Coordinates of C-alpha atoms in Angstrom, one line a residue:
M1 CA 163.2 147.3 100.0
T2 CA 160.4 147.7 98.1
T3 CA 159.3 146.1 94.4
P4 CA 157.0 148.1 92.6
Q5 CA 154.3 146.6 90.7
Q6 CA 154.3 145.7 86.7
Q7 CA 151.7 148.0 85.5
P8 CA 149.1 145.5 83.2
S9 CA 149.6 145.9 79.5
T10 CA 147.5 147.1 76.9
D11 CA 147.1 143.7 75.8
D12 CA 145.9 142.3 79.4
A13 CA 143.9 145.1 79.5
T14 CA 142.3 144.6 76.1
K15 CA 141.7 141.0 76.6
Q16 CA 140.5 142.0 80.3
R17 CA 137.5 144.4 78.4
P18 CA 134.5 143.0 77.9
H19 CA 133.2 142.8 73.7
T20 CA 130.9 145.6 73.3
P21 CA 128.6 144.4 70.1
N22 CA 128.8 147.0 67.6
W23 CA 125.3 148.5 65.7
F24 CA 125.6 145.7 63.0
Q25 CA 125.7 143.2 65.8
R26 CA 122.7 144.7 67.4
L27 CA 120.4 145.7 64.8
F28 CA 120.6 142.5 62.3
I29 CA 122.4 139.4 64.6
G30 CA 120.2 140.4 67.8
H31 CA 117.1 140.4 65.5
F32 CA 118.0 136.8 63.7
D33 CA 118.7 134.7 67.1
R34 CA 114.9 136.1 68.1
V35 CA 114.0 134.5 64.8
S36 CA 112.6 130.5 64.7
L37 CA 114.6 128.1 63.8
S38 CA 112.9 126.7 60.5
T39 CA 112.2 130.7 59.3
K40 CA 115.7 130.8 59.1
L41 CA 116.3 127.3 56.7
V42 CA 113.8 129.0 54.9
V43 CA 115.0 132.4 54.0
C44 CA 118.6 130.7 53.9
T45 CA 117.4 128.8 51.2
V46 CA 115.3 131.3 49.6
V47 CA 118.8 133.7 49.7
V48 CA 121.1 131.1 48.5
M49 CA 118.5 129.8 45.5
L50 CA 117.9 134.2 44.4
V51 CA 121.9 134.1 44.4
G52 CA 122.1 131.2 42.4
I53 CA 119.6 132.8 40.1
S54 CA 121.3 136.0 40.1
V55 CA 124.8 134.4 39.0
I56 CA 123.7 132.2 36.8
T57 CA 121.4 135.0 34.9
L58 CA 124.5 137.3 35.2
S59 CA 126.5 134.4 33.6
I60 CA 124.0 133.4 30.7
R61 CA 124.0 137.0 29.8
T62 CA 127.0 137.4 29.8
L63 CA 127.9 134.1 27.4
V64 CA 125.3 135.0 25.3
G65 CA 126.1 139.3 25.1
S66 CA 129.6 138.0 24.1
Y67 CA 128.3 134.9 21.6
V68 CA 126.2 138.0 19.9
L69 CA 128.8 140.3 19.6
E70 CA 131.1 137.9 18.1
R71 CA 128.6 136.8 15.1
T72 CA 127.7 140.7 14.9
D73 CA 131.8 141.5 14.2
R74 CA 131.8 138.5 11.8
Q75 CA 128.4 139.7 9.5
L76 CA 130.7 143.1 9.1
V77 CA 133.8 141.2 8.5
Q78 CA 132.1 139.5 5.6
Q79 CA 130.5 142.0 4.5
R80 CA 133.9 143.9 3.9
D81 CA 134.9 142.1 0.5
L82 CA 131.6 142.6 -0.9
V83 CA 131.3 146.7 -0.1
F84 CA 135.3 146.9 -2.0
R85 CA 133.9 145.2 -4.8
N86 CA 131.1 147.3 -5.3
I87 CA 132.5 151.0 -4.0
D88 CA 132.8 152.6 -7.2
L89 CA 128.5 152.0 -7.3
L90 CA 128.0 152.3 -3.5
S91 CA 129.9 155.6 -3.5
Q92 CA 127.6 157.4 -6.2
S93 CA 124.7 155.5 -4.6
S94 CA 121.5 156.6 -2.7
S95 CA 120.3 155.7 0.5
G96 CA 119.0 152.1 0.9
T97 CA 118.9 151.7 -2.8
S98 CA 121.9 148.5 -2.4
G99 CA 119.2 146.3 -0.5
L100 CA 121.5 146.0 2.5
N101 CA 118.6 148.4 4.5
S102 CA 120.7 146.6 8.0
Y103 CA 123.6 148.1 7.6
F104 CA 124.7 151.2 7.2
L105 CA 128.0 152.7 4.6
Q106 CA 129.7 155.6 5.1
I107 CA 132.8 156.8 2.5
Q108 CA 134.8 159.7 4.2
Y109 CA 137.4 161.0 0.8
T110 CA 141.4 161.2 1.7
D111 CA 142.0 161.9 -1.1
G112 CA 141.5 165.7 -2.2
T113 CA 137.7 164.9 -3.1
V114 CA 135.6 167.8 -2.0
D115 CA 131.8 168.3 -2.0
D116 CA 130.1 171.5 -3.5
N117 CA 130.9 172.8 -0.5
G118 CA 134.5 172.7 -1.1
N119 CA 135.0 170.3 2.4
A120 CA 136.1 167.0 2.1
K121 CA 133.8 165.0 0.6
T122 CA 131.5 162.5 3.0
V123 CA 129.2 160.0 1.1
I124 CA 126.4 158.2 2.8
A125 CA 125.7 155.0 1.0
L126 CA 124.0 153.0 3.2
L127 CA 121.2 154.3 5.9
P128 CA 118.8 152.2 7.7
R129 CA 115.6 153.7 8.2
L130 CA 112.7 152.7 10.6
K131 CA 109.5 153.6 11.5
D132 CA 107.8 156.9 11.1
D133 CA 111.0 157.8 8.9
I134 CA 113.5 158.1 11.8
V135 CA 116.9 156.8 11.1
S136 CA 120.0 156.1 13.2
M137 CA 123.1 156.3 12.5
P138 CA 127.0 156.0 14.2
S139 CA 128.6 158.6 16.0
L140 CA 131.7 158.6 14.0
P141 CA 135.0 160.9 13.2
A142 CA 135.0 163.5 10.4
N143 CA 136.9 163.9 7.1
G144 CA 138.7 160.8 8.0
D145 CA 140.1 161.2 11.5
T146 CA 141.3 157.9 12.3
S147 CA 142.6 158.8 16.2
G148 CA 141.3 156.5 18.4
I149 CA 140.1 154.0 15.8
T150 CA 141.9 150.7 15.1
L151 CA 141.3 149.9 11.5
G152 CA 140.4 146.3 10.6
E153 CA 138.9 145.8 14.2
P154 CA 135.3 146.3 14.9
F155 CA 134.6 148.5 18.1
T156 CA 131.2 150.0 19.4
T157 CA 130.0 153.3 19.6
S158 CA 126.7 155.6 20.3
A159 CA 124.1 156.5 18.3
I160 CA 122.8 159.8 16.2
V161 CA 119.2 159.7 16.2
Q162 CA 117.6 161.9 13.8
R163 CA 114.5 162.3 11.1
I164 CA 114.4 162.4 7.5
V165 CA 112.3 165.3 6.5
F166 CA 110.8 165.3 2.5
P167 CA 110.8 168.5 0.5
G168 CA 107.5 170.5 0.4
T169 CA 106.4 169.0 3.9
D170 CA 105.7 171.6 6.7
E171 CA 109.1 170.3 8.1
D172 CA 110.9 171.0 5.3
E173 CA 110.9 175.1 6.8
S174 CA 112.5 173.9 9.3
D175 CA 116.7 174.0 9.6
G176 CA 118.4 170.4 8.7
E177 CA 120.7 169.2 6.4
T178 CA 121.2 167.2 3.5
D179 CA 121.0 163.7 4.4
G180 CA 124.4 163.4 2.9
T181 CA 123.3 160.5 0.1
G182 CA 122.9 163.0 -2.3
S183 CA 119.4 163.3 -2.3
S184 CA 117.8 166.5 -1.5
N185 CA 116.2 165.0 1.5
L186 CA 117.0 166.7 4.8
L187 CA 117.4 165.6 8.4
T188 CA 116.3 167.0 11.6
S189 CA 117.1 166.3 15.7
A190 CA 112.9 167.4 15.9
L191 CA 112.3 163.8 16.5
G192 CA 108.1 164.9 16.8
S193 CA 106.0 162.5 18.3
V194 CA 107.7 158.8 18.1
D195 CA 106.3 155.8 19.2
R196 CA 108.5 154.8 21.8
S197 CA 110.0 151.4 20.7
T198 CA 111.1 153.2 17.7
L199 CA 112.9 155.3 19.4
N200 CA 114.7 152.9 21.8
A201 CA 115.7 150.5 18.7
A202 CA 117.0 153.9 16.4
R203 CA 118.9 154.7 20.5
A204 CA 121.0 151.2 20.6
P205 CA 124.8 151.4 19.9
W206 CA 126.6 150.5 16.3
R207 CA 128.9 148.1 15.9
V208 CA 131.6 149.7 13.2
L209 CA 134.2 148.5 11.5
A210 CA 136.6 150.7 9.8
M211 CA 138.5 150.1 7.0
Q212 CA 141.2 152.1 4.4
W213 CA 139.7 152.2 0.5
V214 CA 143.1 151.8 -0.8
E215 CA 142.7 151.9 -5.2
N216 CA 145.7 151.7 -7.4
N217 CA 147.8 152.2 -4.0
Q218 CA 146.6 155.1 -3.5
V219 CA 144.3 155.8 -0.3
R220 CA 141.8 157.4 -1.0
G221 CA 139.5 157.2 1.7
I222 CA 137.6 155.7 5.1
V223 CA 135.2 153.4 5.0
Y224 CA 132.4 152.5 7.6
I225 CA 130.4 149.4 7.6
G226 CA 127.9 149.8 10.8
L227 CA 125.3 147.3 11.8
S228 CA 123.0 148.3 15.2
L229 CA 122.9 146.5 17.9
S230 CA 119.2 146.9 18.5
D231 CA 118.3 143.2 17.6
Q232 CA 121.0 141.8 20.0
I233 CA 120.3 144.1 22.7
D234 CA 116.6 143.2 22.3
T235 CA 116.9 139.4 22.4
M236 CA 119.4 140.2 25.4
N237 CA 117.0 142.3 27.5
T238 CA 114.1 139.4 26.4
L239 CA 116.9 136.6 27.4
T240 CA 116.9 138.6 30.7
R241 CA 113.2 139.0 31.3
Y242 CA 112.8 134.9 30.4
C243 CA 115.2 134.2 33.3
V244 CA 113.6 136.8 35.5
I245 CA 110.4 135.0 35.2
V246 CA 111.9 131.7 36.0
G247 CA 114.2 132.7 38.6
I248 CA 111.4 134.2 40.5
A249 CA 108.8 130.5 39.9
V250 CA 111.7 129.0 41.0
M251 CA 112.0 131.2 44.1
L252 CA 108.3 130.9 44.4
L253 CA 108.3 127.3 44.2
G254 CA 111.7 126.9 46.2
G255 CA 110.5 128.5 49.2
S256 CA 107.0 127.1 48.9
I257 CA 108.5 123.5 49.1
A258 CA 110.6 124.4 51.5
T259 CA 108.5 126.1 54.3
L260 CA 106.5 122.2 53.6
V261 CA 109.6 120.1 54.2
M262 CA 110.5 122.3 57.1
Q263 CA 106.9 122.3 58.3
R264 CA 107.3 117.8 57.7
T265 CA 110.2 117.9 59.0
M266 CA 110.3 120.4 62.1
A267 CA 106.5 118.3 63.7
P268 CA 108.4 115.9 65.0
L269 CA 110.6 118.9 67.2
K270 CA 107.1 120.4 68.0
R271 CA 106.0 117.1 69.3
I272 CA 109.4 116.8 71.1
E273 CA 108.5 120.1 72.2
K274 CA 105.2 119.5 73.6
T275 CA 106.7 116.4 75.3
A276 CA 109.0 117.5 76.9
A277 CA 106.9 120.5 78.8
K278 CA 104.7 117.7 79.6
I279 CA 107.8 116.2 81.4
A280 CA 108.8 119.0 82.9
A281 CA 105.1 119.6 84.5
G282 CA 105.4 115.9 86.2
D283 CA 104.2 113.5 83.9
L284 CA 107.5 111.0 83.2
S285 CA 105.3 108.4 82.0
Q286 CA 105.5 110.6 78.1
R287 CA 107.5 109.3 75.8
V288 CA 108.7 111.3 72.2
P289 CA 106.8 110.0 69.3
E290 CA 109.3 107.8 67.2
A291 CA 110.4 108.1 63.8
P292 CA 112.9 106.3 61.9
E293 CA 116.7 106.4 63.2
N294 CA 118.6 106.8 60.3
T295 CA 117.3 110.5 60.2
E296 CA 118.5 113.3 62.8
V297 CA 115.1 113.6 64.5
G298 CA 114.6 109.9 64.5
S299 CA 118.1 109.7 66.5
L300 CA 117.0 112.5 68.4
S301 CA 113.9 110.7 69.5
A302 CA 115.5 107.3 70.5
S303 CA 118.0 108.7 72.1
L304 CA 115.4 111.1 74.4
N305 CA 112.9 107.7 74.7
T306 CA 115.6 106.0 76.4
M307 CA 117.1 109.1 78.4
L308 CA 113.7 108.9 79.5
T309 CA 112.9 105.6 79.9
R310 CA 116.4 105.8 82.5
I311 CA 115.4 108.5 84.4
E312 CA 111.8 107.1 85.0
S313 CA 113.0 103.9 86.2
S314 CA 115.6 105.8 88.5
F315 CA 113.2 108.0 90.0
R316 CA 110.9 104.8 90.3
E317 CA 113.6 103.1 91.9
Q318 CA 113.9 106.2 94.0
E319 CA 110.6 105.9 95.5
E320 CA 110.6 102.1 95.7
T321 CA 114.3 102.5 97.7
T322 CA 112.3 105.2 99.8
A323 CA 109.4 102.8 100.5
K324 CA 111.6 99.7 101.0
M325 CA 113.6 101.9 103.6
K326 CA 110.7 103.3 105.6
R327 CA 109.4 99.8 105.9
F328 CA 112.9 98.6 106.7
V329 CA 113.0 101.2 109.7
S330 CA 109.8 100.5 110.5
D331 CA 110.1 97.1 111.0
A332 CA 113.3 97.2 112.3
S333 CA 112.5 99.1 115.0
H334 CA 109.3 96.9 115.9
E335 CA 111.6 94.0 116.0
L336 CA 114.0 95.5 117.9
R337 CA 111.3 96.9 120.3
T338 CA 110.3 93.7 121.1
P339 CA 113.6 92.1 122.8
L340 CA 113.7 95.2 124.2
A341 CA 110.5 95.3 125.7
A342 CA 110.9 91.9 127.2
I343 CA 114.3 92.4 128.9
H344 CA 113.0 95.9 130.1
G345 CA 109.9 94.1 131.4
Y346 CA 111.3 91.4 132.7
A347 CA 114.3 93.6 134.6
E348 CA 111.2 95.6 136.1
L349 CA 109.3 92.7 137.4
Y350 CA 112.5 91.2 139.2
T351 CA 112.3 94.9 140.9
M352 CA 109.1 94.6 141.8
Q353 CA 109.5 91.0 143.6
R354 CA 113.0 91.3 144.8
D355 CA 111.9 92.0 148.2
L356 CA 109.3 89.1 148.4
P357 CA 109.8 85.3 149.3
G358 CA 111.3 83.1 146.7
A359 CA 112.7 86.2 145.0
L360 CA 115.8 84.2 144.2
E361 CA 114.4 81.3 142.4
R362 CA 111.8 84.2 140.1
A363 CA 115.5 86.2 139.3
D364 CA 116.5 83.0 137.6
E365 CA 113.9 82.8 135.7
S366 CA 114.1 86.7 134.4
I367 CA 117.3 86.6 133.7
S368 CA 116.7 83.1 131.5
H369 CA 113.9 85.7 129.3
I370 CA 116.2 88.3 129.6
E371 CA 119.3 86.4 127.9
K372 CA 116.6 84.8 125.2
S373 CA 115.5 88.2 124.3
S374 CA 119.5 89.9 124.6
A375 CA 120.3 87.2 122.1
R376 CA 117.7 87.8 119.9
M377 CA 118.5 91.6 119.3
T378 CA 122.1 90.1 118.9
V379 CA 121.3 87.9 116.0
L380 CA 118.8 91.1 114.8
V381 CA 121.5 93.4 115.0
E382 CA 124.1 90.9 112.9
D383 CA 121.9 90.1 110.5
L384 CA 121.1 93.9 110.1
L385 CA 124.9 95.1 109.8
S386 CA 125.7 92.1 107.2
L387 CA 122.8 93.5 105.0
A388 CA 124.3 96.8 105.3
R389 CA 127.7 95.6 104.4
L390 CA 126.4 93.2 101.3
D391 CA 124.5 96.7 100.0
E392 CA 127.8 98.3 100.4
G393 CA 129.4 96.1 98.2
R394 CA 131.7 95.2 101.3
G395 CA 131.9 91.8 103.4
I396 CA 132.1 89.3 101.0
D397 CA 135.4 88.0 99.1
V398 CA 134.4 86.3 95.4
T399 CA 138.5 85.7 94.4
G400 CA 137.7 81.8 96.6
T401 CA 136.5 78.5 95.4
V402 CA 134.1 76.7 96.9
N403 CA 133.4 72.8 96.5
L404 CA 129.4 73.5 96.4
T405 CA 128.4 69.8 96.6
S406 CA 130.2 69.8 100.1
V407 CA 128.3 72.8 100.5
V408 CA 125.1 71.3 100.3
G409 CA 125.9 67.7 101.6
D410 CA 126.9 69.6 104.8
A411 CA 123.7 71.2 105.2
T412 CA 121.8 68.1 104.2
D413 CA 124.0 66.3 107.1
D414 CA 122.8 69.5 109.4
L415 CA 119.1 68.6 109.1
H416 CA 119.2 65.8 109.5
A417 CA 120.2 65.9 112.5
L418 CA 117.7 68.6 113.8
D419 CA 114.9 66.9 112.2
P420 CA 116.5 62.8 112.5
E421 CA 112.9 61.4 111.3
R422 CA 113.1 63.5 108.0
G423 CA 113.6 61.0 104.9
I424 CA 116.5 63.7 102.9
S425 CA 117.6 63.0 99.3
L426 CA 120.6 63.9 97.7
G427 CA 120.9 63.8 94.1
T428 CA 121.7 65.3 90.4
L429 CA 119.8 67.8 88.8
R430 CA 119.9 68.0 84.7
L431 CA 118.2 69.5 82.4
D432 CA 115.4 67.0 80.6
T433 CA 114.5 68.4 76.6
T434 CA 112.7 64.7 76.1
G435 CA 109.1 66.5 76.0
A436 CA 107.9 65.0 79.6
S437 CA 105.3 67.0 80.7
G438 CA 106.7 67.7 84.1
E439 CA 104.6 66.0 86.1
P440 CA 105.6 65.7 90.1
G441 CA 106.7 62.2 90.6
A442 CA 110.3 60.3 91.6
S443 CA 111.7 62.4 89.7
G444 CA 110.8 65.9 91.0
A445 CA 110.7 67.5 87.8
T446 CA 110.0 71.2 87.2
P447 CA 108.0 72.5 85.3
S448 CA 109.2 74.9 82.2
A449 CA 107.9 77.5 80.4
A450 CA 108.5 76.1 77.1
P451 CA 107.6 72.3 76.5
G452 CA 110.3 69.7 76.6
A453 CA 112.6 71.7 78.3
R454 CA 112.3 71.3 82.7
L455 CA 114.8 70.5 85.5
V456 CA 115.0 66.6 87.4
F457 CA 116.1 65.8 89.8
T458 CA 117.4 62.0 90.2
E459 CA 118.5 60.6 93.2
D460 CA 121.9 60.1 93.5
A461 CA 125.7 60.6 93.6
P462 CA 125.5 64.6 92.8
P463 CA 128.8 66.1 90.9
Q464 CA 131.3 67.8 92.6
V465 CA 130.9 71.4 91.1
M466 CA 133.5 74.2 92.0
V467 CA 132.7 77.8 91.7
P468 CA 134.1 81.0 92.4
G469 CA 132.7 82.8 95.7
D470 CA 132.8 83.3 99.2
A471 CA 132.9 80.0 100.9
S472 CA 131.3 81.4 104.5
R473 CA 128.7 83.2 102.4
L474 CA 127.4 80.3 100.4
R475 CA 127.3 78.4 103.1
Q476 CA 125.1 80.9 105.1
V477 CA 123.2 80.8 101.7
V478 CA 122.9 77.4 101.9
T479 CA 122.2 77.5 105.6
N480 CA 119.4 79.6 105.6
I481 CA 117.3 77.9 103.6
V482 CA 117.6 75.0 105.1
G483 CA 116.9 76.5 108.3
N484 CA 113.6 77.9 106.8
I485 CA 112.8 74.0 105.8
H486 CA 113.7 72.9 109.7
R487 CA 111.6 75.9 111.1
Y488 CA 108.5 75.8 108.7
T489 CA 108.3 72.4 107.5
P490 CA 106.8 69.0 109.4
A491 CA 109.9 67.4 111.1
D492 CA 109.1 64.1 109.6
S493 CA 108.0 65.7 105.8
P494 CA 110.7 64.6 103.3
A495 CA 113.5 66.9 101.0
E496 CA 115.2 66.7 98.5
A497 CA 118.5 68.5 97.6
G498 CA 120.3 68.4 94.2
V499 CA 123.5 70.1 92.6
G500 CA 123.8 69.9 89.2
V501 CA 126.0 72.3 85.9
I502 CA 123.9 73.5 83.5
A503 CA 125.0 75.6 80.5
A504 CA 122.6 78.4 79.3
A505 CA 122.3 81.1 77.0
I506 CA 122.3 84.5 79.2
D507 CA 125.0 86.9 80.3
P508 CA 125.6 86.0 84.2
I509 CA 125.4 90.1 85.2
Q510 CA 122.0 89.8 83.3
L511 CA 121.1 87.1 84.8
S512 CA 121.5 88.7 88.5
R513 CA 119.2 91.5 87.7
L514 CA 116.6 89.2 86.9
P515 CA 113.3 89.2 89.9
S516 CA 113.3 86.8 92.4
D517 CA 110.6 84.9 90.9
D518 CA 109.0 82.1 89.0
Q519 CA 108.9 84.1 85.3
S520 CA 112.8 84.4 85.7
L521 CA 113.4 80.4 86.7
R522 CA 111.6 80.1 83.4
R523 CA 114.2 82.2 80.6
F524 CA 117.0 80.5 82.7
I525 CA 115.4 77.4 81.4
E526 CA 114.7 78.6 77.9
A527 CA 118.5 80.4 78.1
A528 CA 119.5 76.5 78.8
E529 CA 117.4 74.7 76.0
V530 CA 119.1 77.4 73.7
A531 CA 122.2 76.6 74.7
D532 CA 121.5 72.7 74.9
S533 CA 120.9 72.6 71.1
M534 CA 124.3 74.8 69.9
P535 CA 127.4 74.9 71.3
V536 CA 127.6 78.1 73.3
G537 CA 126.9 79.4 76.2
Y538 CA 127.5 79.8 80.0
R539 CA 128.3 77.1 82.6
Y540 CA 126.2 77.7 86.4
A541 CA 125.7 75.3 88.9
V542 CA 122.8 74.9 90.2
I543 CA 121.3 74.1 93.8
R544 CA 117.6 73.0 94.5
F545 CA 116.0 72.6 97.6
S546 CA 112.3 71.0 98.0
D547 CA 110.4 70.2 100.7
H548 CA 106.7 68.9 100.9
G549 CA 105.4 71.5 103.8
P550 CA 102.4 74.0 103.7
G551 CA 104.7 75.8 101.2
V552 CA 104.2 79.6 100.6
P553 CA 100.7 81.1 98.9
E554 CA 101.8 82.5 95.6
E555 CA 100.9 86.4 96.2
S556 CA 103.1 85.6 98.7
R557 CA 106.2 84.1 97.3
A558 CA 107.0 87.4 95.6
Q559 CA 107.8 89.2 98.7
I560 CA 109.7 86.5 100.8
F561 CA 113.2 88.0 99.9
E562 CA 112.1 91.2 101.3
R563 CA 113.4 92.2 104.5
F564 CA 111.7 91.2 107.3
Y565 CA 109.0 89.1 106.1
T566 CA 107.4 86.8 107.7
A567 CA 104.0 84.6 105.7
D568 CA 103.4 84.1 109.9
P569 CA 104.8 86.7 112.2
S570 CA 104.0 84.7 115.2
R571 CA 105.1 81.6 114.1
A572 CA 108.3 82.9 113.1
R573 CA 109.5 84.7 116.1
D574 CA 108.2 81.6 118.4
K575 CA 110.3 79.5 115.9
G576 CA 113.6 82.1 116.4
G577 CA 113.3 83.6 113.1
T578 CA 114.0 87.7 112.6
G579 CA 112.7 87.4 108.6
L580 CA 116.3 88.4 107.1
G581 CA 117.4 84.9 106.4
L582 CA 116.3 85.3 102.8
A583 CA 117.0 88.7 102.0
I584 CA 121.0 87.9 103.0
A585 CA 120.7 84.7 101.0
Q586 CA 119.5 86.9 97.9
S587 CA 121.9 89.6 98.6
V588 CA 124.9 86.6 98.8
V589 CA 123.6 84.7 95.7
K590 CA 123.1 88.3 93.7
A591 CA 126.6 89.3 94.7
H592 CA 128.5 86.5 92.9
R593 CA 125.8 87.3 90.3
G594 CA 124.4 84.6 90.5
F595 CA 120.5 84.1 91.1
I596 CA 118.0 82.7 93.4
C597 CA 114.0 82.1 93.2
A598 CA 111.5 80.5 95.0
T599 CA 108.2 78.2 93.7
A600 CA 106.1 75.6 94.0
T601 CA 107.4 72.2 94.9
P602 CA 104.5 70.1 92.7
G603 CA 102.5 68.1 95.3
G604 CA 102.9 71.7 97.7
G605 CA 105.6 73.0 99.4
L606 CA 108.1 75.4 98.4
T607 CA 111.6 75.0 95.8
F608 CA 114.6 77.2 96.6
T609 CA 116.6 77.1 93.4
V610 CA 119.9 78.7 93.7
V611 CA 122.0 79.6 90.3
L612 CA 125.5 80.6 90.0
P613 CA 128.1 81.1 87.5
I614 CA 130.5 78.5 87.0
E615 CA 133.9 81.5 85.6
Q616 CA 134.1 84.0 87.8
V617 CA 132.8 87.3 86.0
P618 CA 134.4 90.9 86.7
P619 CA 132.4 93.4 88.4
S620 CA 132.7 95.9 85.6
A621 CA 131.7 93.6 82.7
A622 CA 129.6 95.2 80.7
V623 CA 125.7 94.1 80.5
T624 CA 125.1 92.2 76.8
S625 CA 121.5 93.1 75.4
A626 CA 121.2 90.1 73.3
A627 CA 121.3 86.6 75.0
A628 CA 122.9 85.0 71.9
A629 CA 124.9 87.6 71.5
S630 CA 126.4 87.1 75.2
V631 CA 127.5 83.3 74.9
R632 CA 130.8 81.4 74.4
P633 CA 132.0 78.5 73.7
K634 CA 131.7 75.4 76.0
R635 CA 132.4 72.2 76.7
R636 CA 129.7 69.8 77.5
R637 CA 131.2 67.1 80.4
G638 CA 129.3 64.6 81.8
A639 CA 126.9 65.0 85.3
G640 CA 129.5 62.6 87.3
Q641 CA 132.6 64.5 86.1
E642 CA 134.6 66.2 88.7
M643 CA 134.3 70.2 87.5

């Protein structure tokens, strides 16, 4: 039975449909994304200032407008009592005779009083006169009509602008009406040529207060008191102009400051961009200019410089690794080819001479040479395999416990068995900070970089030192060092072997990353001097083998731990060396988070120093940048006590 396929829902189809940008996104956002960051920030700053200034200006206009309107209303209310006290006089006066020339006052009779034409009488008691005989009056309802007006509450109304025409002038012939004040003057809407500012002031709206005129408990009419808002509008316009001018100045100043700040702020980013272009071109030595790290650019610069340093170091290590690999392959091929060529040559020699008289005796000689060459090749292959396992972190177990004093003692016994005529001294190593010069002598002092700090050898019973590690591998290290002494020094030359426990203010992981040279040993002694002056530090087991043979030149000592390196290749081959013993020793020591180096023996010869941590350090432990921050409290013990 077939199952009908379920059709995709509309929601699923909508989710799968790609988003199509609208016209706004294509027109504005698309162009905005192509603008530089500094321009965006400056534009945003100017826009924010524009919005802020606009809001402030509108707020000021609103507040000041409300205040001005309230003040005008108070003035109208204050004039109300004065008007009613003088209502009789005002109803009979002509325009402007009362001295209140800024106010408009109109009385509309509702008690039946009529004018000469029989209409309800209306008197304009006060009528302000402007320049060029222009008058402005509020637009008011006629005949006492108060619909739409609340008595006693001020209201705003528009203005009616007219011009006063005096009798006997040319304008007297025009159609006009009296000004309502009882005078013979006429009002006309023909304004003629009037100053613009006067016209604007006349057209300003009016604020009017309407009141009932009650006399002897009888309503006689409606009184309108008005005050033009032209002065208030001028004040508001002037204030607005000032706000606009100040706002423009603030925007120009703010935009200029924002531009300068952005240019200065973005300058390091421009330099970073140029540096990145040079790095992209292959120059990994370039660094980003530094800036204060409390800023974003400074933090970015520090992070980039750290990253660039690590990248450059990684590339350099990769190049060095590649070069070492090529050299290793070349040397390994050469070293393997030598015994193989010998085996092949003696095999061909046997083949050529097997039919000749005395072939059996010559066959024994050929087989003996073949056996020696194959044994040498076997040792070489085993050493190569051992190094490969150590490079991969295999073939070593650092969880055991090794009696280092016993290992050194067995090695000295083996050396004495190989060279019975050699004088071998076994003793204790300690740190001497008494300020001795470190000259060679009976104590076998090792000079240090800091005056007053040195390793001193004393011929006595060494302390029993226990370290975590692989016993077989550590024996291999000591055996390789002793084997070097046996092969490359005269059989009757003396040798010293010392064991000691020294505290040093340096992290074991950091110690294991030091190069195998004199400077690293001086750094360890300086750290030991620091730990000797304060109760802090890691405890280390230090062993040292010194010979008094020909030694190794200073320029070659840094290479003796390289694979297949021999100071005299022909002599090493005669002695049975492969050039891998010290390389294996270095790998084993570093796997134990230790340090090994070779230095010159005072008076001639070579000294090997091996430093191993007494406390076990996990492989995942973090490296501490400062030695003083990485130390732990320790308890000093006597040299003769068991560790």
